[in-house]
Short mmCIF file of C-alpha atoms and ligand atoms in Angstrom, two decimals:
data_model
loop_
_atom_site.label_atom_id
_atom_site.label_comp_id
_atom_site.label_asym_id
_atom_site.label_seq_id
_atom_site.Cartn_x
_atom_site.Cartn_y
_atom_site.Cartn_z
CA UNK A 25 113.36 114.58 111.07
CA UNK A 26 115.74 111.64 110.86
CA UNK A 27 114.75 108.34 109.28
CA UNK A 28 116.65 105.07 109.01
CA UNK A 29 115.54 102.37 106.56
CA UNK A 30 116.61 98.77 107.21
CA UNK A 31 116.18 96.01 104.64
CA UNK A 32 117.76 92.80 103.41
CA UNK A 33 118.21 94.04 99.81
CA UNK A 34 118.75 97.42 98.19
CA UNK A 35 118.93 98.13 94.43
CA UNK A 36 122.45 98.91 93.26
CA UNK A 37 123.95 96.55 95.87
CA UNK A 38 121.91 93.30 96.02
CA UNK A 39 118.47 92.60 94.58
CA UNK A 40 116.06 89.74 94.09
CA UNK A 41 112.84 91.74 93.57
CA UNK A 42 110.89 94.93 94.05
CA UNK A 43 111.80 95.31 97.73
CA UNK A 44 115.29 96.34 96.61
CA UNK A 45 113.87 98.90 94.17
CA UNK A 46 111.78 100.46 96.93
CA UNK A 47 114.54 100.70 99.53
CA UNK A 48 116.94 101.96 96.84
CA UNK A 49 114.64 104.88 95.95
CA UNK A 50 112.27 105.83 98.75
CA UNK A 51 115.00 107.17 101.10
CA UNK A 52 116.26 109.52 98.36
CA UNK A 53 112.70 110.73 97.69
CA UNK A 54 112.29 111.39 101.43
CA UNK A 55 115.67 113.16 101.50
CA UNK A 56 114.39 115.45 98.73
CA UNK A 57 111.61 116.45 101.12
CA UNK A 58 114.16 117.50 103.71
CA UNK A 59 114.17 114.32 105.81
CA UNK A 60 117.63 113.22 106.95
CA UNK A 61 117.75 109.61 105.73
CA UNK A 62 120.15 106.67 106.00
CA UNK A 63 119.87 103.02 105.01
CA UNK A 64 121.30 99.80 106.45
CA UNK A 65 121.60 96.32 104.90
CA UNK A 66 123.83 93.23 105.19
CA UNK A 67 127.20 93.26 103.41
CA UNK A 68 126.71 90.46 100.89
CA UNK A 69 129.48 89.57 98.47
CA UNK A 70 127.47 91.16 95.62
CA UNK A 71 127.59 94.58 97.35
CA UNK A 72 131.33 94.79 96.80
CA UNK A 73 130.90 95.16 93.03
CA UNK A 74 128.46 98.09 93.29
CA UNK A 75 129.19 101.24 91.27
CA UNK A 76 130.18 103.01 94.50
CA UNK A 77 131.64 100.05 96.44
CA UNK A 78 131.31 100.13 100.23
CA UNK A 79 134.40 100.90 102.28
CA UNK A 80 135.07 99.71 105.84
CA UNK A 81 134.58 102.00 108.84
CA UNK A 82 136.21 101.76 112.25
CA UNK A 83 132.93 100.75 113.89
CA UNK A 84 132.91 97.19 115.22
CA UNK A 85 130.54 95.38 117.55
CA UNK A 86 129.96 91.91 119.01
CA UNK A 87 126.65 90.08 119.45
CA UNK A 88 126.00 86.67 120.95
CA UNK A 89 124.19 83.98 118.96
CA UNK A 90 123.78 80.98 121.23
CA UNK A 91 127.09 80.22 122.93
CA UNK A 92 129.18 82.07 120.36
CA UNK A 93 130.06 85.76 120.00
CA UNK A 94 129.84 87.05 116.44
CA UNK A 95 131.81 90.07 115.42
CA UNK A 96 130.32 92.64 113.08
CA UNK A 97 131.77 95.64 111.34
CA UNK A 98 130.12 98.56 109.61
CA UNK A 99 130.91 99.49 106.03
CA UNK A 100 129.63 102.53 104.26
CA UNK A 101 128.68 103.87 100.83
CA UNK A 102 125.94 106.09 99.36
CA UNK A 103 122.80 105.17 97.42
CA UNK A 104 123.62 105.43 93.69
CA UNK A 105 123.54 109.04 92.40
CA UNK A 106 122.59 110.46 95.83
CA UNK A 107 124.19 111.63 99.08
CA UNK A 108 122.06 109.26 101.16
CA UNK A 109 124.44 107.18 103.31
CA UNK A 110 124.02 103.43 103.32
CA UNK A 111 125.64 101.27 105.99
CA UNK A 112 126.44 97.59 105.60
CA UNK A 113 126.65 94.99 108.33
CA UNK A 114 129.75 92.91 107.67
CA UNK A 115 129.62 89.43 109.17
CA UNK A 116 131.44 87.03 106.83
CA UNK A 117 130.00 83.78 108.25
CA UNK A 118 126.47 85.02 107.62
CA UNK A 119 126.63 87.28 104.61
CA UNK A 120 129.73 86.60 102.52
CA UNK A 121 128.49 83.49 100.67
CA UNK A 122 126.49 84.56 97.60
CA UNK A 123 127.95 83.62 94.22
CA UNK A 124 125.75 83.75 91.11
CA UNK A 125 128.03 81.37 89.17
CA UNK A 126 127.57 78.70 91.84
CA UNK A 127 123.82 79.29 92.11
CA UNK A 128 124.22 80.78 95.59
CA UNK A 129 121.90 83.73 96.20
CA UNK A 130 121.41 85.96 99.21
CA UNK A 131 118.62 83.85 100.77
CA UNK A 132 118.86 80.57 98.86
CA UNK A 133 121.29 78.15 97.24
CA UNK A 134 120.82 75.66 94.39
CA UNK A 135 120.86 71.96 95.29
CA UNK A 136 122.59 69.35 93.11
CA UNK A 137 119.11 68.50 91.74
CA UNK A 138 118.71 72.13 90.59
CA UNK A 139 116.16 73.12 93.25
CA UNK A 140 116.36 76.43 95.12
CA UNK A 141 116.51 76.00 98.88
CA UNK A 142 116.68 78.48 101.79
CA UNK A 143 119.96 78.54 103.74
CA UNK A 144 119.37 76.56 106.90
CA UNK A 145 120.75 79.33 109.12
CA UNK A 146 118.49 82.12 107.81
CA UNK A 147 117.00 82.50 111.27
CA UNK A 148 120.35 83.35 112.85
CA UNK A 149 121.54 85.34 109.79
CA UNK A 150 118.56 87.69 109.92
CA UNK A 151 118.25 87.55 113.71
CA UNK A 152 121.80 88.89 113.80
CA UNK A 153 121.02 91.51 111.17
CA UNK A 154 117.83 92.64 112.93
CA UNK A 155 119.79 93.29 116.09
CA UNK A 156 122.84 94.74 114.34
CA UNK A 157 120.60 97.54 113.02
CA UNK A 158 120.25 98.78 116.62
CA UNK A 159 124.02 98.53 117.13
CA UNK A 160 124.59 100.53 113.96
CA UNK A 161 122.45 103.36 115.36
CA UNK A 162 124.58 103.53 118.50
CA UNK A 163 127.90 103.31 116.68
CA UNK A 164 127.16 105.91 114.01
CA UNK A 165 125.29 108.10 116.48
CA UNK A 166 122.52 108.38 113.85
CA UNK A 167 119.50 108.34 116.16
CA UNK A 168 116.44 108.19 113.91
CA UNK A 169 113.06 109.56 114.90
CA UNK A 170 111.62 106.92 112.57
CA UNK A 171 113.12 103.48 112.11
CA UNK A 172 111.49 102.15 108.95
CA UNK A 173 111.76 98.37 108.62
CA UNK A 174 110.96 96.28 105.56
CA UNK A 175 109.71 92.67 105.44
CA UNK A 176 110.49 89.63 107.61
CA UNK A 177 114.31 89.89 107.64
CA UNK A 178 113.92 92.98 109.84
CA UNK A 179 110.90 91.67 111.75
CA UNK A 180 112.78 91.04 115.00
CA UNK A 181 114.18 94.58 115.17
CA UNK A 182 111.15 96.14 116.91
CA UNK A 183 111.08 93.21 119.36
CA UNK A 184 114.76 93.73 120.22
CA UNK A 185 114.17 97.46 120.48
CA UNK A 186 111.30 97.15 122.94
CA UNK A 187 112.27 94.07 124.88
CA UNK A 188 116.07 94.36 125.01
CA UNK A 189 117.42 97.83 124.11
CA UNK A 190 114.72 99.96 125.75
CA UNK A 191 114.68 97.80 128.90
CA UNK A 192 118.05 96.21 129.47
CA UNK A 193 120.40 98.28 127.29
CA UNK A 194 123.11 100.56 128.64
CA UNK A 195 121.26 102.95 130.99
CA UNK A 196 122.68 106.03 129.28
CA UNK A 197 121.24 104.92 125.94
CA UNK A 198 117.85 103.57 127.02
CA UNK A 199 116.18 106.97 126.67
CA UNK A 200 117.52 107.43 123.14
CA UNK A 201 116.30 103.98 122.11
CA UNK A 202 112.95 104.71 123.77
CA UNK A 203 112.49 107.80 121.59
CA UNK A 204 112.66 105.79 118.33
CA UNK A 205 109.34 105.12 116.60
CA UNK A 206 109.09 102.13 114.26
CA UNK A 207 107.27 101.69 110.95
CA UNK A 208 107.08 98.20 109.47
CA UNK A 209 106.25 97.75 105.77
CA UNK A 210 104.89 94.47 104.42
CA UNK A 211 106.09 93.96 100.87
CA UNK A 212 104.91 90.37 100.72
CA UNK A 213 102.94 88.62 103.43
CA UNK A 214 103.64 85.17 102.00
CA UNK A 215 107.31 85.32 103.03
CA UNK A 216 107.22 85.28 106.82
CA UNK A 217 110.51 83.92 108.10
CA UNK A 218 108.97 81.10 110.14
CA UNK A 219 111.54 79.07 112.07
CA UNK A 220 111.65 76.37 114.76
CA UNK A 221 110.90 77.83 118.21
CA UNK A 222 114.12 76.33 119.55
CA UNK A 223 116.00 79.10 117.73
CA UNK A 224 114.60 81.65 120.19
CA UNK A 225 117.05 81.36 123.11
CA UNK A 226 120.06 81.54 120.78
CA UNK A 227 118.75 84.90 119.58
CA UNK A 228 118.79 86.29 123.11
CA UNK A 229 115.02 86.75 123.29
CA UNK A 230 113.08 85.48 126.32
CA UNK A 231 110.65 82.55 126.11
CA UNK A 232 107.82 84.70 127.45
CA UNK A 233 107.67 86.35 124.00
CA UNK A 234 106.77 83.02 122.41
CA UNK A 235 102.99 83.45 122.72
CA UNK A 236 100.22 83.67 120.13
CA UNK A 237 99.91 87.43 120.60
CA UNK A 238 103.66 87.99 120.06
CA UNK A 239 106.21 85.87 118.17
CA UNK A 240 104.41 82.53 117.89
CA UNK A 241 102.38 81.60 114.83
CA UNK A 242 101.14 78.04 114.19
CA UNK A 243 103.86 76.67 116.46
CA UNK A 244 106.69 78.52 114.71
CA UNK A 245 108.82 81.50 115.61
CA UNK A 246 107.55 84.05 113.08
CA UNK A 247 109.74 87.07 112.23
CA UNK A 248 107.10 88.83 110.15
CA UNK A 249 104.58 88.52 112.96
CA UNK A 250 107.11 90.08 115.30
CA UNK A 251 107.19 93.13 113.03
CA UNK A 252 103.40 93.25 112.88
CA UNK A 253 103.04 93.05 116.64
CA UNK A 254 105.90 95.22 117.88
CA UNK A 255 106.10 98.04 115.30
CA UNK A 256 104.30 101.30 116.12
CA UNK A 257 102.80 101.66 112.66
CA UNK A 258 102.26 99.26 109.77
CA UNK A 259 102.16 99.92 106.08
CA UNK A 260 101.89 97.85 102.96
CA UNK A 261 102.51 98.69 99.35
CA UNK A 262 98.98 99.32 98.03
CA UNK A 263 95.58 100.19 99.53
CA UNK A 264 93.97 97.13 97.93
CA UNK A 265 96.55 94.74 99.42
CA UNK A 266 96.08 96.43 102.81
CA UNK A 267 92.42 95.34 102.64
CA UNK A 268 93.03 91.92 101.08
CA UNK A 269 95.47 90.75 103.74
CA UNK A 270 92.84 91.11 106.44
CA UNK A 271 90.88 88.27 104.82
CA UNK A 272 91.51 84.52 105.21
CA UNK A 273 92.06 84.22 101.44
CA UNK A 274 95.08 86.57 101.38
CA UNK A 275 96.02 86.77 105.06
CA UNK A 276 98.49 83.85 104.90
CA UNK A 277 97.39 82.87 108.42
CA UNK A 278 98.16 86.32 109.86
CA UNK A 279 94.77 87.94 109.08
CA UNK A 280 93.90 87.84 112.80
CA UNK A 281 96.80 89.99 113.94
CA UNK A 282 96.38 92.24 110.88
CA UNK A 283 92.74 92.83 111.74
CA UNK A 284 93.67 93.71 115.30
CA UNK A 285 96.05 96.34 113.99
CA UNK A 286 93.82 97.53 111.13
CA UNK A 287 93.67 101.12 112.35
CA UNK A 288 97.47 101.32 112.29
CA UNK A 289 97.73 99.83 108.78
CA UNK A 290 98.13 102.06 105.72
CA UNK A 291 98.44 101.18 102.03
CA UNK A 292 100.82 103.33 99.97
CA UNK A 293 101.52 102.45 96.33
CA UNK A 294 105.23 102.26 95.41
CA UNK A 295 106.80 104.67 92.98
CA UNK A 296 109.11 104.56 89.98
CA UNK A 297 112.70 105.75 90.23
CA UNK A 298 112.90 108.05 87.21
CA UNK A 299 116.71 107.94 87.21
CA UNK A 300 116.62 104.21 86.53
CA UNK A 301 113.29 103.67 84.73
CA UNK A 302 112.79 106.32 82.07
CA UNK A 303 112.54 105.38 78.36
CA UNK A 304 113.82 108.84 77.39
CA UNK A 305 117.19 108.36 79.09
CA UNK A 306 117.52 104.58 79.65
CA UNK A 307 121.05 103.60 78.52
CA UNK A 308 120.00 99.94 78.01
CA UNK A 309 117.72 100.83 75.08
CA UNK A 310 118.48 100.84 71.35
CA UNK A 311 116.18 103.81 70.84
CA UNK A 312 115.13 106.31 73.53
CA UNK A 313 111.65 107.78 73.44
CA UNK A 314 108.97 109.61 75.38
CA UNK A 315 105.23 109.92 74.99
CA UNK A 316 105.66 112.09 71.87
CA UNK A 317 108.21 109.86 70.16
CA UNK A 318 107.05 106.41 71.24
CA UNK A 319 106.05 105.65 67.64
CA UNK A 320 109.64 106.10 66.49
CA UNK A 321 111.62 104.78 69.48
CA UNK A 322 109.65 101.73 70.47
CA UNK A 323 109.87 99.89 67.10
CA UNK A 324 113.68 100.09 67.33
CA UNK A 325 113.55 98.57 70.83
CA UNK A 326 111.16 95.87 69.62
CA UNK A 327 113.42 94.88 66.71
CA UNK A 328 116.43 94.78 69.04
CA UNK A 329 114.52 92.64 71.53
CA UNK A 330 113.35 90.20 68.85
CA UNK A 331 116.95 89.87 67.64
CA UNK A 332 118.29 89.43 71.19
CA UNK A 333 115.80 86.65 71.90
CA UNK A 334 116.38 85.07 68.46
CA UNK A 335 112.80 85.67 67.34
CA UNK A 336 111.82 86.70 63.83
CA UNK A 337 112.28 90.49 63.53
CA UNK A 338 108.75 91.36 62.51
CA UNK A 339 107.30 94.78 63.39
CA UNK A 340 103.59 93.84 63.46
CA UNK A 341 103.80 90.47 65.25
CA UNK A 342 102.40 90.93 68.79
CA UNK A 343 105.31 90.49 71.20
CA UNK A 344 104.43 89.54 74.78
CA UNK A 345 106.96 90.35 77.49
CA UNK A 346 107.43 89.09 81.01
CA UNK A 347 110.07 89.87 83.68
CA UNK A 348 109.49 87.95 86.86
CA UNK A 349 110.71 85.89 89.73
CA UNK A 350 109.69 82.33 88.84
CA UNK A 351 107.42 81.83 91.84
CA UNK A 352 103.86 80.58 92.34
CA UNK A 353 102.78 84.17 93.14
CA UNK A 354 103.38 85.27 89.56
CA UNK A 355 100.73 83.27 87.70
CA UNK A 356 102.85 80.83 85.70
CA UNK A 357 100.17 78.17 85.96
CA UNK A 358 97.91 80.50 83.94
CA UNK A 359 100.74 81.22 81.50
CA UNK A 360 101.19 77.48 80.97
CA UNK A 361 97.49 76.99 80.22
CA UNK A 362 96.81 80.07 78.11
CA UNK A 363 99.92 81.09 76.18
CA UNK A 364 100.40 78.01 73.89
CA UNK A 365 97.24 78.91 72.00
CA UNK A 366 98.59 82.38 71.27
CA UNK A 367 101.95 81.00 70.18
CA UNK A 368 100.14 78.64 67.81
CA UNK A 369 98.51 81.70 66.26
CA UNK A 370 101.86 83.42 65.66
CA UNK A 371 102.31 85.61 68.77
CA UNK A 372 105.84 85.86 70.23
CA UNK A 373 106.97 85.70 73.88
CA UNK A 374 110.16 87.19 75.40
CA UNK A 375 110.60 86.17 79.02
CA UNK A 376 113.25 86.97 81.62
CA UNK A 377 112.99 85.11 84.90
CA UNK A 378 114.83 83.30 87.61
CA UNK A 379 113.59 81.01 90.37
CA UNK A 380 111.74 77.73 90.91
CA UNK A 381 112.91 74.75 88.90
CA UNK A 382 109.35 73.59 88.13
CA UNK A 383 108.61 76.82 86.26
CA UNK A 384 111.99 76.82 84.52
CA UNK A 385 111.26 73.31 83.24
CA UNK A 386 107.77 74.33 82.11
CA UNK A 387 109.17 77.31 80.19
CA UNK A 388 111.91 75.21 78.59
CA UNK A 389 109.24 72.75 77.39
CA UNK A 390 107.29 75.68 75.93
CA UNK A 391 110.36 76.85 74.03
CA UNK A 392 110.98 73.32 72.75
CA UNK A 393 107.43 73.24 71.46
CA UNK A 394 107.60 76.72 69.87
CA UNK A 395 111.30 77.28 69.22
CA UNK A 396 110.84 80.19 66.81
CA UNK A 397 108.30 82.00 68.96
CA UNK A 398 109.54 81.74 72.53
CA UNK A 399 112.67 83.54 73.69
CA UNK A 400 113.90 82.84 77.23
CA UNK A 401 116.56 84.23 79.53
CA UNK A 402 116.32 82.13 82.66
CA UNK A 403 118.68 84.19 84.76
CA UNK A 404 118.97 87.64 86.27
CA UNK A 405 119.82 90.61 84.04
CA UNK A 406 119.03 94.24 84.74
CA UNK A 407 119.75 95.33 81.14
CA UNK A 408 117.42 92.71 79.65
CA UNK A 409 114.68 93.66 82.14
CA UNK A 410 114.81 97.21 80.72
CA UNK A 411 114.92 95.93 77.12
CA UNK A 412 111.78 93.83 77.63
CA UNK A 413 109.92 96.72 79.26
CA UNK A 414 110.71 98.84 76.20
CA UNK A 415 110.61 96.29 73.37
CA UNK A 416 107.50 94.24 74.11
CA UNK A 417 104.03 95.33 72.99
CA UNK A 418 102.14 93.68 75.83
CA UNK A 419 103.43 93.02 79.36
CA UNK A 420 102.02 89.98 81.20
CA UNK A 421 101.34 90.09 84.94
CA UNK A 422 98.70 87.48 85.69
CA UNK A 423 99.84 87.33 89.33
CA UNK A 424 97.81 85.20 91.74
CA UNK A 425 98.33 88.03 94.22
CA UNK A 426 100.52 91.15 93.98
CA UNK A 427 101.18 93.43 96.96
CA UNK A 428 102.11 96.31 94.65
CA UNK A 429 104.06 95.22 91.60
CA UNK A 430 106.60 97.49 89.99
CA UNK A 431 106.84 95.88 86.58
CA UNK A 432 103.36 97.02 85.56
CA UNK A 433 104.32 100.58 86.56
CA UNK A 434 107.52 100.32 84.49
CA UNK A 435 105.58 98.96 81.52
CA UNK A 436 103.01 101.78 81.76
CA UNK A 437 105.85 104.28 81.63
CA UNK A 438 107.51 102.45 78.71
CA UNK A 439 104.30 102.32 76.65
CA UNK A 440 104.05 98.53 76.97
CA UNK A 441 100.45 97.76 77.74
CA UNK A 442 99.97 95.52 80.79
CA UNK A 443 97.58 92.57 81.05
CA UNK A 444 96.99 92.03 84.76
CA UNK A 445 94.94 90.12 87.31
CA UNK A 446 92.85 92.60 89.33
CA UNK A 447 94.56 92.05 92.68
CA UNK A 448 96.57 94.15 95.14
CA UNK A 449 98.60 96.92 93.55
CA UNK A 450 97.68 95.73 90.05
CA UNK A 451 94.05 96.61 90.83
CA UNK A 452 95.12 100.01 92.16
CA UNK A 453 97.33 100.99 89.22
CA UNK A 454 95.95 99.54 85.96
CA UNK A 455 92.60 100.63 84.51
CA UNK A 456 90.93 98.00 82.35
CA UNK A 457 89.98 99.03 78.83
CA UNK A 458 86.18 98.95 78.94
CA UNK A 459 83.91 101.01 76.71
CA UNK A 460 83.47 103.54 79.56
CA UNK A 461 87.16 103.89 80.47
CA UNK A 462 88.08 104.14 76.79
CA UNK A 463 85.46 106.85 76.21
CA UNK A 464 86.87 108.79 79.18
CA UNK A 465 90.46 108.27 77.96
CA UNK A 466 91.31 106.57 81.27
CA UNK A 467 92.10 103.02 80.12
CA UNK A 468 95.71 101.96 80.67
CA UNK A 469 95.63 98.18 80.25
CA UNK A 470 93.62 94.97 80.20
CA UNK A 471 92.53 93.30 83.43
CA UNK A 472 90.73 90.15 84.58
CA UNK A 473 88.98 89.63 87.91
CA UNK A 474 88.92 85.89 88.53
CA UNK A 475 92.15 83.96 88.80
CA UNK A 476 91.22 81.46 86.09
CA UNK A 477 92.73 80.56 82.72
CA UNK A 478 89.53 81.51 80.85
CA UNK A 479 89.52 84.99 82.41
CA UNK A 480 93.21 85.60 81.62
CA UNK A 481 92.56 84.35 78.09
CA UNK A 482 89.65 86.76 77.65
CA UNK A 483 91.74 89.78 78.77
CA UNK A 484 94.73 88.79 76.65
CA UNK A 485 92.48 88.19 73.64
CA UNK A 486 91.13 91.74 73.96
CA UNK A 487 94.68 93.07 74.20
CA UNK A 488 95.97 91.20 71.14
CA UNK A 489 92.88 92.10 69.11
CA UNK A 490 93.20 95.77 69.99
CA UNK A 491 96.89 95.70 69.08
CA UNK A 492 96.17 94.04 65.72
CA UNK A 493 92.93 95.75 64.68
CA UNK A 494 92.72 99.15 66.39
CA UNK A 495 96.06 100.97 66.22
CA UNK A 496 94.52 104.32 67.15
CA UNK A 497 92.91 102.94 70.30
CA UNK A 498 96.16 101.15 71.09
CA UNK A 499 97.99 104.46 70.85
CA UNK A 500 95.45 106.12 73.15
CA UNK A 501 95.84 103.43 75.83
CA UNK A 502 99.62 103.57 75.48
CA UNK A 503 99.76 107.35 75.84
CA UNK A 504 97.35 107.41 78.78
CA UNK A 505 99.62 104.91 80.58
CA UNK A 506 102.79 106.83 79.77
CA UNK A 507 101.31 110.05 81.17
CA UNK A 508 100.43 108.58 84.58
CA UNK A 509 102.41 109.94 87.51
CA UNK A 510 103.73 107.03 89.53
CA UNK A 511 106.81 108.91 90.68
CA UNK A 512 108.22 108.44 94.16
CA UNK A 513 107.58 112.06 95.10
CA UNK A 514 103.86 111.28 95.42
CA UNK A 515 104.34 108.20 97.63
CA UNK A 516 107.13 109.83 99.66
CA UNK A 517 104.69 112.61 100.60
CA UNK A 518 102.30 110.01 101.98
CA UNK A 519 105.06 108.36 104.03
CA UNK A 520 106.13 111.74 105.40
CA UNK A 521 102.57 112.47 106.49
CA UNK A 522 102.42 109.15 108.36
CA UNK A 523 105.81 109.71 110.00
CA UNK A 524 104.70 113.15 111.24
CA UNK A 525 101.44 111.75 112.53
CA UNK A 526 103.32 109.06 114.45
CA UNK A 527 105.74 111.57 115.98
CA UNK A 528 102.90 113.83 117.07
CA UNK A 529 101.46 110.94 119.05
CA UNK A 530 104.59 110.99 121.25
P1 ADP B 614 108.47 91.22 93.10
O1 ADP B 614 109.10 92.16 94.04
O2 ADP B 614 107.33 90.46 93.67
O3 ADP B 614 109.45 90.32 92.44
P2 ADP B 614 107.91 93.61 91.49
O4 ADP B 614 107.16 93.79 90.23
O5 ADP B 614 107.58 94.53 92.59
O6 ADP B 614 107.79 92.09 91.91
O7 ADP B 614 109.46 93.87 91.24
C1 ADP B 614 110.28 93.04 90.52
C2 ADP B 614 111.60 93.75 90.27
O8 ADP B 614 112.60 92.77 90.05
C3 ADP B 614 111.57 94.63 89.06
O9 ADP B 614 112.51 95.68 89.21
C4 ADP B 614 112.04 93.66 87.97
O10 ADP B 614 112.59 94.31 86.86
C5 ADP B 614 113.07 92.87 88.71
N1 ADP B 614 113.30 91.50 88.22
C6 ADP B 614 112.56 90.40 88.45
N2 ADP B 614 113.11 89.32 87.86
C7 ADP B 614 114.23 89.75 87.26
C8 ADP B 614 115.25 89.11 86.48
N3 ADP B 614 115.22 87.81 86.22
N4 ADP B 614 116.27 89.87 86.04
C9 ADP B 614 116.31 91.20 86.30
N5 ADP B 614 115.38 91.86 87.01
C10 ADP B 614 114.36 91.14 87.50
C1 GLC B 615 107.20 92.44 96.92
C2 GLC B 615 105.89 92.25 96.16
C3 GLC B 615 105.70 93.24 95.04
C4 GLC B 615 106.09 94.64 95.47
C5 GLC B 615 107.50 94.64 96.02
C6 GLC B 615 107.97 96.01 96.46
O1 GLC B 615 108.25 91.72 96.43
O2 GLC B 615 105.78 90.93 95.68
O3 GLC B 615 104.34 93.23 94.64
O4 GLC B 615 106.00 95.53 94.38
O5 GLC B 615 107.57 93.79 97.12
O6 GLC B 615 107.11 96.56 97.42
#
């Protein structure tokens, strides 16, 4: 079986969140099961400084956007520490513009007022990419049985495949394109790629696709909806989120189409890449440890983290950690309401995050108010993300919603007990410490059901109290979490089963 993954970010080359982690690891886990995998993403500037930098190939192609022809070229590398090939779509006008120093990311830039704003040509950038994926298949002669697409930047690919390549493509290739089956994974329904309808003709798609049952949603051209409508099979990143998004509360306006396709929708929890996230081997840590040596290794990581964040180095002070995009999804309004009280009572906070200016300003005010207790790194740093996972005692994830969440899985593995809102993947992966779950040795964290400050406060209070007053119970919860198997091999098996099912339906 051959499988091609297409996404707008891949760990090791360009990353803003968990999507990159998934597409950086899942293909290798599938390859370990004997599936012939490849990956394709845009060639951003950041990709050039990867550990195995991409090199140019001879494959070039041209695609029209509006009146203009845009030239593309394929580059190639391999996923870090694997043989899985990854192809890059070079198109300098669209993708060679990111520059961290200048506040220019892969999707957004920073305005002079310090706000993050989407590039105004994202519709053509990702329209081009979505179509270039199908050109890449032809040029490399890598004809996948399964074309696995991730999130809105690849949402137009199944529309191009069905409406352009399978119908009007070169006659000799139509049959090969017709044999491809598509899987579309929703990593986050809130990001839809909704653009003005007038962009449609420039993308080479006919107006008759702009209807409520195809690409139109609330008057906009909606890339995510295109994926939901045109892909053969849909998945999302946890069973709970698969259910939630069919309701008006979490459906982000697309609950109707999701309900229609409910029988083709599957929830599969993400995995952890053990080569990157393993406290026993993690090169970013001051002390490595596993479940048997957590008592020796973790204190070293905690002391190093306190020093790094200029907090008092104090072994028994509860240290809260957070690593997050600064976005409304992540529960910063609850953090703002609840955390000051804990800081007043001596607790410390180490936070790494990048994103919305409003949350940056809120966090800077918090540090001003509690300068000796709040440590902030308001930028992007892979090493510090690992150091917080290892050094903190308690990991905060009070997300308003969370399709899967990887950070709580990393913190479980690193013995850092998560405090989570019971939503999406957080509900599927963290077991609240109740008297029953504790008695059965199943508890792995502290959870709250209602998205309210009082509920978050109650869960966090239980966590801090347990840390301070019940070290043996703390150790039990920590060890239960560290022993969970959230490896990719489990999730990859579920994807393989779905792929095979889909191919049997041929
Ligand atoms: P999401 O994809 O919604 O951001 P996840 O929990 O699935 O949430 O994944 C977040 C990923 O991004 C994790 O690998 C986390 O370590 C990483 N991450 C988030 N913010 C930062 C940051 N500022 N610096 C480094 N890594 C970050
Ligand atoms: C998204 C979600 C996150 C998920 C990640 C990878 O960014 O917000 O919950 O873990 O994708 O699937």
